[in-house]
Amino acid sequence: MKLVNIIVFLLYLLIVACSAKPESQQTPKTEEATIMSRVKFNADSAYRNVKAQVDFGPRVPGTEGHAHCAKYLVEELTRFGVDTVIEQKTTVTAYNGDKLPINNIMGQINRDVAKRVLLLAHWDTRPWADQEEDKEDRNKPILGANDGASGVGVLLEIARCLQNKKPLIGVDILFVDAEDYGKMDGWGNNDKTWCLGTQYWIKNMPYSPHQLPIYGILLDMVGGKDAKFHREYSSQKIASKIVDKVWAMAAASGYGDIFVNELGGSVIDDHVFVNQVNIPCIDIIESLNPATRSFNPTWHTLDDNMSNIGRSSLKAVGQTVLNLIYQEK
C-alpha cells in the first residue's frame, strides 16, 4: 500500500466544519466493554497464523514461498469448514514489466444467504525493502509479518470462530494477491500499479450486480505492537457509515483507546478499488504512527518480522470485527 501525501489536519478540520460529529464518533469516556462477545477471538491462534505465513519466507508472486503459502491458505479455509473455496489464478503485468502469477483466494461462509459481508486482506509481500536506510538492503524482499500476514492471520482466526458458531449473515473471506508490487516514486500517478490482485478481482467477482456484499472491511498492517487505528481518510470520505459502525463497535468492545476516533492518513490500498464496484469498503490500517506520522516504522523494511507483532493489536481488531459480524442480522 501507499500513503498519499495530504495535509491531514486541514482536511480533518474541513470535515468537522461541514458536519457535527455523529454520536458514534464521540470519543468514549471509558474503555470498558459494554457488550458481551458471543465468541472470544483467540490472539494466540491469530499470532500462530501470522507466524505460519512468515515461516514460508517472502510471499512474492512467482516464488516458492508464495506457492507454499497459497496451498496453506486453501487448506486452512477448508479445515475451518467454509462452504466453498474459490481460487482465481491468472497472470498480471507489473509496472516494470514483470509477469506475476497470482492467486486470489476466497472462502464463503453461509454461501446461500443473500445478505453478505466481505472481509479481505492481501497475502503477498513486498519484493523490495525500499524503506531500508542501507541502500544495499533495499533490493531484498521483506518477510511481511505485519504488512500482509497480520491481516490474513486475523481473518483465518475469524474463519475458525465462525465455524464454531455460524453467523446469521453470509461472510466472504478474501485473500487478494499482488497488492504490494507497486511503484513508490512519483506522486499521485501510480495508484493503479498497486493492488493488482484486487483490480483483477473486481472485474471477475463471484457476485451478480444485485447480490453484492452490503459492505467490506479490509485489514492491512493490523499487527504492529501498540498499534493505533485512526479513521483512514479515503474510508471516511467514501464509506463513513461503515467507519462509524466499526469504530462504534470497537468502543463498545473495549477498544476505544486502540481505534482512535480521529482522522488518519489517506492510503492507496485494496479498499479503494473495491469501492469502485459499489461495495462500500473501509480500511483498518495503522496510518498515523506517532514515530513516523504515517505507517508502522517496520513498513517495507527487513524489521517487518515476528519480533514486531503484538498480540494485543491482533486481538483488538479481530474481536471488533467478530463482534460486528455476530451483530448483523
JSON list of C-alpha atoms in Angstrom, two decimals, residues 31 33 35-50 146 149-158 160-161 219 221-229 246 249-259 284 308-324 326:
[
{"chain": "A", "resi": 31, "resn": "GLU", "atom": "CA", "xyz": [-12.56, 1.64, 27.53]},
{"chain": "A", "resi": 33, "resn": "ALA", "atom": "CA", "xyz": [-16.62, -3.13, 27.16]},
{"chain": "A", "resi": 35, "resn": "ILE", "atom": "CA", "xyz": [-21.20, -5.65, 25.03]},
{"chain": "A", "resi": 36, "resn": "MET", "atom": "CA", "xyz": [-20.59, -9.30, 25.76]},
{"chain": "A", "resi": 37, "resn": "SER", "atom": "CA", "xyz": [-18.69, -11.03, 22.98]},
{"chain": "A", "resi": 38, "resn": "ARG", "atom": "CA", "xyz": [-20.59, -14.08, 21.77]},
{"chain": "A", "resi": 39, "resn": "VAL", "atom": "CA", "xyz": [-17.33, -15.73, 20.70]},
{"chain": "A", "resi": 40, "resn": "LYS", "atom": "CA", "xyz": [-13.86, -14.95, 22.00]},
{"chain": "A", "resi": 41, "resn": "PHE", "atom": "CA", "xyz": [-11.21, -14.14, 19.41]},
{"chain": "A", "resi": 42, "resn": "ASN", "atom": "CA", "xyz": [-8.01, -16.04, 20.25]},
{"chain": "A", "resi": 43, "resn": "ALA", "atom": "CA", "xyz": [-5.00, -13.76, 19.81]},
{"chain": "A", "resi": 44, "resn": "ASP", "atom": "CA", "xyz": [-2.55, -16.64, 20.29]},
{"chain": "A", "resi": 45, "resn": "SER", "atom": "CA", "xyz": [-4.20, -18.53, 17.46]},
{"chain": "A", "resi": 46, "resn": "ALA", "atom": "CA", "xyz": [-4.06, -15.44, 15.21]},
{"chain": "A", "resi": 47, "resn": "TYR", "atom": "CA", "xyz": [-0.38, -14.99, 16.11]},
{"chain": "A", "resi": 48, "resn": "ARG", "atom": "CA", "xyz": [0.33, -18.59, 15.08]},
{"chain": "A", "resi": 49, "resn": "ASN", "atom": "CA", "xyz": [-1.44, -17.93, 11.78]},
{"chain": "A", "resi": 50, "resn": "VAL", "atom": "CA", "xyz": [0.84, -14.97, 11.15]},
{"chain": "A", "resi": 146, "resn": "ASN", "atom": "CA", "xyz": [2.70, -7.05, 9.62]},
{"chain": "A", "resi": 149, "resn": "ALA", "atom": "CA", "xyz": [0.46, -11.72, 7.20]},
{"chain": "A", "resi": 150, "resn": "SER", "atom": "CA", "xyz": [-1.23, -9.89, 10.10]},
{"chain": "A", "resi": 151, "resn": "GLY", "atom": "CA", "xyz": [-4.50, -9.20, 8.29]},
{"chain": "A", "resi": 152, "resn": "VAL", "atom": "CA", "xyz": [-4.58, -12.73, 6.90]},
{"chain": "A", "resi": 153, "resn": "GLY", "atom": "CA", "xyz": [-3.82, -14.18, 10.32]},
{"chain": "A", "resi": 154, "resn": "VAL", "atom": "CA", "xyz": [-6.74, -12.32, 11.88]},
{"chain": "A", "resi": 155, "resn": "LEU", "atom": "CA", "xyz": [-9.13, -13.42, 9.12]},
{"chain": "A", "resi": 156, "resn": "LEU", "atom": "CA", "xyz": [-8.09, -17.07, 9.46]},
{"chain": "A", "resi": 157, "resn": "GLU", "atom": "CA", "xyz": [-8.90, -16.92, 13.17]},
{"chain": "A", "resi": 158, "resn": "ILE", "atom": "CA", "xyz": [-12.24, -15.28, 12.37]},
{"chain": "A", "resi": 160, "resn": "ARG", "atom": "CA", "xyz": [-12.22, -20.64, 12.72]},
{"chain": "A", "resi": 161, "resn": "CYS", "atom": "CA", "xyz": [-14.53, -18.80, 15.11]},
{"chain": "A", "resi": 219, "resn": "LEU", "atom": "CA", "xyz": [-7.41, -5.46, 7.26]},
{"chain": "A", "resi": 221, "resn": "MET", "atom": "CA", "xyz": [-0.95, -3.89, 8.88]},
{"chain": "A", "resi": 222, "resn": "VAL", "atom": "CA", "xyz": [-3.08, -4.67, 11.91]},
{"chain": "A", "resi": 223, "resn": "GLY", "atom": "CA", "xyz": [-0.42, -6.48, 13.95]},
{"chain": "A", "resi": 224, "resn": "GLY", "atom": "CA", "xyz": [2.12, -3.82, 14.91]},
{"chain": "A", "resi": 225, "resn": "LYS", "atom": "CA", "xyz": [2.97, -3.61, 18.61]},
{"chain": "A", "resi": 226, "resn": "ASP", "atom": "CA", "xyz": [0.89, -0.94, 20.38]},
{"chain": "A", "resi": 227, "resn": "ALA", "atom": "CA", "xyz": [-0.79, -0.03, 17.09]},
{"chain": "A", "resi": 228, "resn": "LYS", "atom": "CA", "xyz": [-3.45, 2.68, 16.98]},
{"chain": "A", "resi": 229, "resn": "PHE", "atom": "CA", "xyz": [-6.00, 2.66, 14.19]},
{"chain": "A", "resi": 246, "resn": "VAL", "atom": "CA", "xyz": [-16.75, -0.33, 13.07]},
{"chain": "A", "resi": 249, "resn": "MET", "atom": "CA", "xyz": [-18.22, -1.46, 17.82]},
{"chain": "A", "resi": 250, "resn": "ALA", "atom": "CA", "xyz": [-14.56, -1.13, 18.79]},
{"chain": "A", "resi": 251, "resn": "ALA", "atom": "CA", "xyz": [-15.52, 1.28, 21.58]},
{"chain": "A", "resi": 252, "resn": "ALA", "atom": "CA", "xyz": [-18.35, -0.98, 22.74]},
{"chain": "A", "resi": 253, "resn": "SER", "atom": "CA", "xyz": [-15.93, -3.92, 22.72]},
{"chain": "A", "resi": 254, "resn": "GLY", "atom": "CA", "xyz": [-13.47, -2.10, 24.98]},
{"chain": "A", "resi": 255, "resn": "TYR", "atom": "CA", "xyz": [-11.00, -0.98, 22.31]},
{"chain": "A", "resi": 256, "resn": "GLY", "atom": "CA", "xyz": [-11.83, 2.70, 22.01]},
{"chain": "A", "resi": 257, "resn": "ASP", "atom": "CA", "xyz": [-8.26, 3.53, 23.03]},
{"chain": "A", "resi": 258, "resn": "ILE", "atom": "CA", "xyz": [-6.89, 1.50, 20.09]},
{"chain": "A", "resi": 259, "resn": "PHE", "atom": "CA", "xyz": [-9.44, 2.56, 17.47]},
{"chain": "A", "resi": 284, "resn": "ILE", "atom": "CA", "xyz": [-8.47, -0.80, 9.16]},
{"chain": "A", "resi": 308, "resn": "ASN", "atom": "CA", "xyz": [7.43, -6.70, 15.97]},
{"chain": "A", "resi": 309, "resn": "ILE", "atom": "CA", "xyz": [3.99, -8.35, 16.05]},
{"chain": "A", "resi": 310, "resn": "GLY", "atom": "CA", "xyz": [1.74, -7.58, 19.01]},
{"chain": "A", "resi": 311, "resn": "ARG", "atom": "CA", "xyz": [-0.97, -9.99, 20.13]},
{"chain": "A", "resi": 312, "resn": "SER", "atom": "CA", "xyz": [-2.99, -7.17, 21.69]},
{"chain": "A", "resi": 313, "resn": "SER", "atom": "CA", "xyz": [-3.29, -5.43, 18.32]},
{"chain": "A", "resi": 314, "resn": "LEU", "atom": "CA", "xyz": [-4.45, -8.63, 16.64]},
{"chain": "A", "resi": 315, "resn": "LYS", "atom": "CA", "xyz": [-6.96, -9.16, 19.44]},
{"chain": "A", "resi": 316, "resn": "ALA", "atom": "CA", "xyz": [-8.45, -5.65, 19.24]},
{"chain": "A", "resi": 317, "resn": "VAL", "atom": "CA", "xyz": [-9.01, -5.85, 15.50]},
{"chain": "A", "resi": 318, "resn": "GLY", "atom": "CA", "xyz": [-10.18, -9.46, 15.44]},
{"chain": "A", "resi": 319, "resn": "GLN", "atom": "CA", "xyz": [-12.62, -9.17, 18.35]},
{"chain": "A", "resi": 320, "resn": "THR", "atom": "CA", "xyz": [-14.08, -5.94, 16.98]},
{"chain": "A", "resi": 321, "resn": "VAL", "atom": "CA", "xyz": [-14.74, -7.42, 13.53]},
{"chain": "A", "resi": 322, "resn": "LEU", "atom": "CA", "xyz": [-16.03, -10.67, 15.00]},
{"chain": "A", "resi": 323, "resn": "ASN", "atom": "CA", "xyz": [-18.47, -8.83, 17.29]},
{"chain": "A", "resi": 324, "resn": "LEU", "atom": "CA", "xyz": [-19.67, -6.80, 14.32]},
{"chain": "A", "resi": 326, "resn": "TYR", "atom": "CA", "xyz": [-22.41, -11.51, 15.00]}
]
